[in-house]
Amino acid sequence: MTLVDWIGFLGVFQILLAYVLNSIGNITNKGLVFILLNLIGATMACVASILLNYWPFIILEGIWALVSLYALFNYKKTT
């Protein structure tokens, strides 16, 4: 695997980890861990997609990262 593959793999892994942990009740979707896993994961997946020049996932992961960043700002306001 190339460096780009690893960046994308680790990013997607973080997004899936957030989903699994939330689904089994270990974290809440309003919590900081969930938000950060999604933000960092989506950013890494977006970077990998940019390096691969694959527009569908650039758009998907870019929007996912922006929504997660918005959630992080809202989290900071409520704490």
CSV table of N, CA and C in Angstrom, one decimal:
chain,number,residue,atom,x,y,z
A,1,MET,N,0.8,-1.2,0.0
A,1,MET,CA,0.0,0.0,0.0
A,1,MET,C,0.9,1.2,0.0
A,2,THR,N,0.4,2.3,-0.7
A,2,THR,CA,1.1,3.5,-0.7
A,2,THR,C,0.7,4.4,0.5
A,3,LEU,N,1.5,5.5,0.6
A,3,LEU,CA,1.2,6.5,1.7
A,3,LEU,C,-0.3,7.0,1.6
A,4,VAL,N,-0.7,7.3,0.3
A,4,VAL,CA,-2.0,7.8,0.1
A,4,VAL,C,-3.1,6.8,0.6
A,5,ASP,N,-2.8,5.5,0.2
A,5,ASP,CA,-3.7,4.4,0.7
A,5,ASP,C,-3.8,4.4,2.2
A,6,TRP,N,-2.7,4.5,2.9
A,6,TRP,CA,-2.7,4.5,4.4
A,6,TRP,C,-3.5,5.7,4.9
A,7,ILE,N,-3.3,6.8,4.4
A,7,ILE,CA,-4.0,8.0,4.8
A,7,ILE,C,-5.5,7.8,4.7
A,8,GLY,N,-5.9,7.3,3.5
A,8,GLY,CA,-7.3,7.1,3.3
A,8,GLY,C,-7.9,6.0,4.2
A,9,PHE,N,-7.1,4.9,4.4
A,9,PHE,CA,-7.5,3.8,5.2
A,9,PHE,C,-7.7,4.2,6.7
A,10,LEU,N,-6.7,4.9,7.2
A,10,LEU,CA,-6.8,5.4,8.6
A,10,LEU,C,-8.0,6.4,8.8
A,11,GLY,N,-8.2,7.2,7.8
A,11,GLY,CA,-9.3,8.2,7.9
A,11,GLY,C,-10.7,7.5,7.9
A,12,VAL,N,-10.8,6.5,7.0
A,12,VAL,CA,-12.1,5.8,6.9
A,12,VAL,C,-12.3,4.9,8.2
A,13,PHE,N,-11.2,4.4,8.7
A,13,PHE,CA,-11.2,3.6,9.9
A,13,PHE,C,-11.7,4.4,11.1
A,14,GLN,N,-11.3,5.6,11.2
A,14,GLN,CA,-11.7,6.5,12.3
A,14,GLN,C,-13.2,6.8,12.2
A,15,ILE,N,-13.7,7.1,11.0
A,15,ILE,CA,-15.1,7.3,10.8
A,15,ILE,C,-15.9,6.1,11.2
A,16,LEU,N,-15.5,4.9,10.7
A,16,LEU,CA,-16.2,3.7,11.1
A,16,LEU,C,-16.1,3.4,12.6
A,17,LEU,N,-15.0,3.7,13.2
A,17,LEU,CA,-14.8,3.5,14.6
A,17,LEU,C,-15.8,4.3,15.4
A,18,ALA,N,-16.0,5.6,15.0
A,18,ALA,CA,-16.9,6.5,15.6
A,18,ALA,C,-18.3,5.9,15.5
A,19,TYR,N,-18.7,5.4,14.3
A,19,TYR,CA,-20.0,4.8,14.1
A,19,TYR,C,-20.2,3.6,15.0
A,20,VAL,N,-19.3,2.7,15.0
A,20,VAL,CA,-19.4,1.5,15.8
A,20,VAL,C,-19.5,1.8,17.3
A,21,LEU,N,-18.6,2.6,17.8
A,21,LEU,CA,-18.6,3.0,19.2
A,21,LEU,C,-20.0,3.6,19.6
A,22,ASN,N,-20.5,4.5,18.7
A,22,ASN,CA,-21.8,5.1,19.0
A,22,ASN,C,-22.9,4.0,18.9
A,23,SER,N,-22.8,3.1,18.0
A,23,SER,CA,-23.9,2.1,17.8
A,23,SER,C,-24.0,1.2,19.0
A,24,ILE,N,-22.8,0.9,19.6
A,24,ILE,CA,-22.8,-0.1,20.7
A,24,ILE,C,-22.9,0.7,22.1
A,25,GLY,N,-23.1,2.0,22.0
A,25,GLY,CA,-23.3,2.7,23.2
A,25,GLY,C,-22.1,3.1,24.0
A,26,ASN,N,-20.9,3.0,23.5
A,26,ASN,CA,-19.7,3.4,24.2
A,26,ASN,C,-19.5,4.9,24.2
A,27,ILE,N,-19.9,5.6,23.1
A,27,ILE,CA,-19.8,7.0,23.0
A,27,ILE,C,-21.1,7.6,22.5
A,28,THR,N,-21.3,8.8,22.7
A,28,THR,CA,-22.5,9.5,22.2
A,28,THR,C,-22.2,10.3,21.0
A,29,ASN,N,-23.2,10.5,20.1
A,29,ASN,CA,-22.9,11.3,18.9
A,29,ASN,C,-22.8,12.8,19.2
A,30,LYS,N,-23.0,13.2,20.4
A,30,LYS,CA,-22.8,14.6,20.8
A,30,LYS,C,-21.5,14.8,21.5
A,31,GLY,N,-20.8,13.7,21.8
A,31,GLY,CA,-19.5,13.8,22.6
A,31,GLY,C,-18.3,14.2,21.7
A,32,LEU,N,-17.3,14.7,22.4
A,32,LEU,CA,-16.1,15.2,21.8
A,32,LEU,C,-15.4,14.1,21.0
A,33,VAL,N,-15.3,12.9,21.6
A,33,VAL,CA,-14.6,11.8,20.9
A,33,VAL,C,-15.3,11.5,19.6
A,34,PHE,N,-16.6,11.4,19.5
A,34,PHE,CA,-17.3,11.1,18.3
A,34,PHE,C,-17.0,12.2,17.3
A,35,ILE,N,-17.1,13.4,17.7
A,35,ILE,CA,-16.9,14.6,16.8
A,35,ILE,C,-15.4,14.6,16.3
A,36,LEU,N,-14.5,14.4,17.1
A,36,LEU,CA,-13.1,14.4,16.7
A,36,LEU,C,-12.7,13.2,15.8
A,37,LEU,N,-13.2,12.0,16.1
A,37,LEU,CA,-13.0,10.9,15.2
A,37,LEU,C,-13.6,11.2,13.8
A,38,ASN,N,-14.7,11.7,13.7
A,38,ASN,CA,-15.3,12.1,12.4
A,38,ASN,C,-14.5,13.2,11.7
A,39,LEU,N,-14.2,14.2,12.5
A,39,LEU,CA,-13.4,15.4,11.9
A,39,LEU,C,-12.1,14.9,11.3
A,40,ILE,N,-11.3,14.3,12.1
A,40,ILE,CA,-10.0,13.8,11.7
A,40,ILE,C,-10.1,12.8,10.6
A,41,GLY,N,-11.0,11.8,10.8
A,41,GLY,CA,-11.1,10.8,9.8
A,41,GLY,C,-11.6,11.3,8.5
A,42,ALA,N,-12.6,12.2,8.5
A,42,ALA,CA,-13.1,12.7,7.2
A,42,ALA,C,-12.0,13.6,6.5
A,43,THR,N,-11.2,14.3,7.3
A,43,THR,CA,-10.2,15.2,6.8
A,43,THR,C,-9.1,14.3,6.1
A,44,MET,N,-8.7,13.2,6.8
A,44,MET,CA,-7.7,12.3,6.2
A,44,MET,C,-8.2,11.7,4.9
A,45,ALA,N,-9.5,11.2,4.9
A,45,ALA,CA,-10.1,10.6,3.8
A,45,ALA,C,-10.2,11.6,2.6
A,46,CYS,N,-10.5,12.8,3.0
A,46,CYS,CA,-10.6,13.9,1.9
A,46,CYS,C,-9.2,14.2,1.3
A,47,VAL,N,-8.2,14.3,2.2
A,47,VAL,CA,-6.8,14.5,1.7
A,47,VAL,C,-6.4,13.4,0.7
A,48,ALA,N,-6.7,12.1,1.1
A,48,ALA,CA,-6.3,11.0,0.3
A,48,ALA,C,-7.1,11.1,-1.1
A,49,SER,N,-8.4,11.5,-1.0
A,49,SER,CA,-9.2,11.6,-2.2
A,49,SER,C,-8.6,12.7,-3.1
A,50,ILE,N,-8.2,13.8,-2.5
A,50,ILE,CA,-7.6,14.9,-3.3
A,50,ILE,C,-6.3,14.4,-4.0
A,51,LEU,N,-5.5,13.7,-3.3
A,51,LEU,CA,-4.2,13.1,-3.8
A,51,LEU,C,-4.5,12.1,-5.0
A,52,LEU,N,-5.7,11.4,-4.9
A,52,LEU,CA,-6.1,10.5,-5.9
A,52,LEU,C,-6.9,11.2,-7.0
A,53,ASN,N,-7.3,12.5,-6.8
A,53,ASN,CA,-8.1,13.2,-7.7
A,53,ASN,C,-9.4,12.5,-8.0
A,54,TYR,N,-10.1,12.1,-6.9
A,54,TYR,CA,-11.3,11.4,-7.0
A,54,TYR,C,-12.4,12.2,-6.4
A,55,TRP,N,-13.1,13.0,-7.3
A,55,TRP,CA,-14.0,14.0,-6.9
A,55,TRP,C,-15.2,13.6,-6.1
A,56,PRO,N,-15.8,12.4,-6.4
A,56,PRO,CA,-17.0,12.1,-5.6
A,56,PRO,C,-16.6,12.0,-4.1
A,57,PHE,N,-15.5,11.4,-3.7
A,57,PHE,CA,-15.1,11.3,-2.3
A,57,PHE,C,-14.5,12.6,-1.8
A,58,ILE,N,-13.9,13.4,-2.6
A,58,ILE,CA,-13.5,14.8,-2.2
A,58,ILE,C,-14.7,15.5,-1.7
A,59,ILE,N,-15.8,15.5,-2.4
A,59,ILE,CA,-17.0,16.2,-2.0
A,59,ILE,C,-17.6,15.6,-0.8
A,60,LEU,N,-17.8,14.3,-0.8
A,60,LEU,CA,-18.3,13.6,0.4
A,60,LEU,C,-17.6,13.8,1.6
A,61,GLU,N,-16.3,13.6,1.6
A,61,GLU,CA,-15.5,13.7,2.8
A,61,GLU,C,-15.2,15.1,3.2
A,62,GLY,N,-15.2,16.0,2.2
A,62,GLY,CA,-15.0,17.5,2.5
A,62,GLY,C,-16.2,18.0,3.3
A,63,ILE,N,-17.4,17.6,2.8
A,63,ILE,CA,-18.6,18.0,3.5
A,63,ILE,C,-18.7,17.4,4.9
A,64,TRP,N,-18.4,16.1,5.0
A,64,TRP,CA,-18.4,15.4,6.2
A,64,TRP,C,-17.4,16.1,7.2
A,65,ALA,N,-16.3,16.5,6.8
A,65,ALA,CA,-15.3,17.2,7.6
A,65,ALA,C,-15.9,18.6,8.1
A,66,LEU,N,-16.5,19.3,7.2
A,66,LEU,CA,-17.1,20.6,7.5
A,66,LEU,C,-18.2,20.5,8.5
A,67,VAL,N,-19.1,19.5,8.3
A,67,VAL,CA,-20.2,19.3,9.3
A,67,VAL,C,-19.6,18.9,10.7
A,68,SER,N,-18.5,18.1,10.7
A,68,SER,CA,-17.9,17.8,11.9
A,68,SER,C,-17.2,19.0,12.6
A,69,LEU,N,-16.7,19.8,11.8
A,69,LEU,CA,-16.1,21.1,12.3
A,69,LEU,C,-17.1,22.0,12.9
A,70,TYR,N,-18.3,22.0,12.2
A,70,TYR,CA,-19.4,22.8,12.8
A,70,TYR,C,-19.9,22.2,14.1
A,71,ALA,N,-19.9,20.9,14.2
A,71,ALA,CA,-20.3,20.2,15.4
A,71,ALA,C,-19.3,20.5,16.5
A,72,LEU,N,-18.0,20.6,16.2
A,72,LEU,CA,-17.0,20.9,17.2
A,72,LEU,C,-17.2,22.3,17.7
A,73,PHE,N,-17.5,23.3,16.8
A,73,PHE,CA,-17.7,24.6,17.3
A,73,PHE,C,-18.9,24.7,18.2
A,74,ASN,N,-20.0,24.0,17.8
A,74,ASN,CA,-21.2,24.0,18.7
A,74,ASN,C,-20.9,23.3,20.0
A,75,TYR,N,-20.1,22.3,20.0
A,75,TYR,CA,-19.7,21.6,21.3
A,75,TYR,C,-18.9,22.6,22.2
A,76,LYS,N,-18.0,23.3,21.6
A,76,LYS,CA,-17.3,24.3,22.4
A,76,LYS,C,-18.2,25.4,23.0
A,77,LYS,N,-19.3,25.8,22.3
A,77,LYS,CA,-20.2,26.8,22.8
A,77,LYS,C,-21.0,26.2,24.0
A,78,THR,N,-21.3,25.0,24.0
A,78,THR,CA,-22.2,24.4,25.0
A,78,THR,C,-21.4,24.0,26.2
A,79,THR,N,-20.1,23.9,26.2
A,79,THR,CA,-19.3,23.5,27.3
A,79,THR,C,-18.7,24.6,28.1
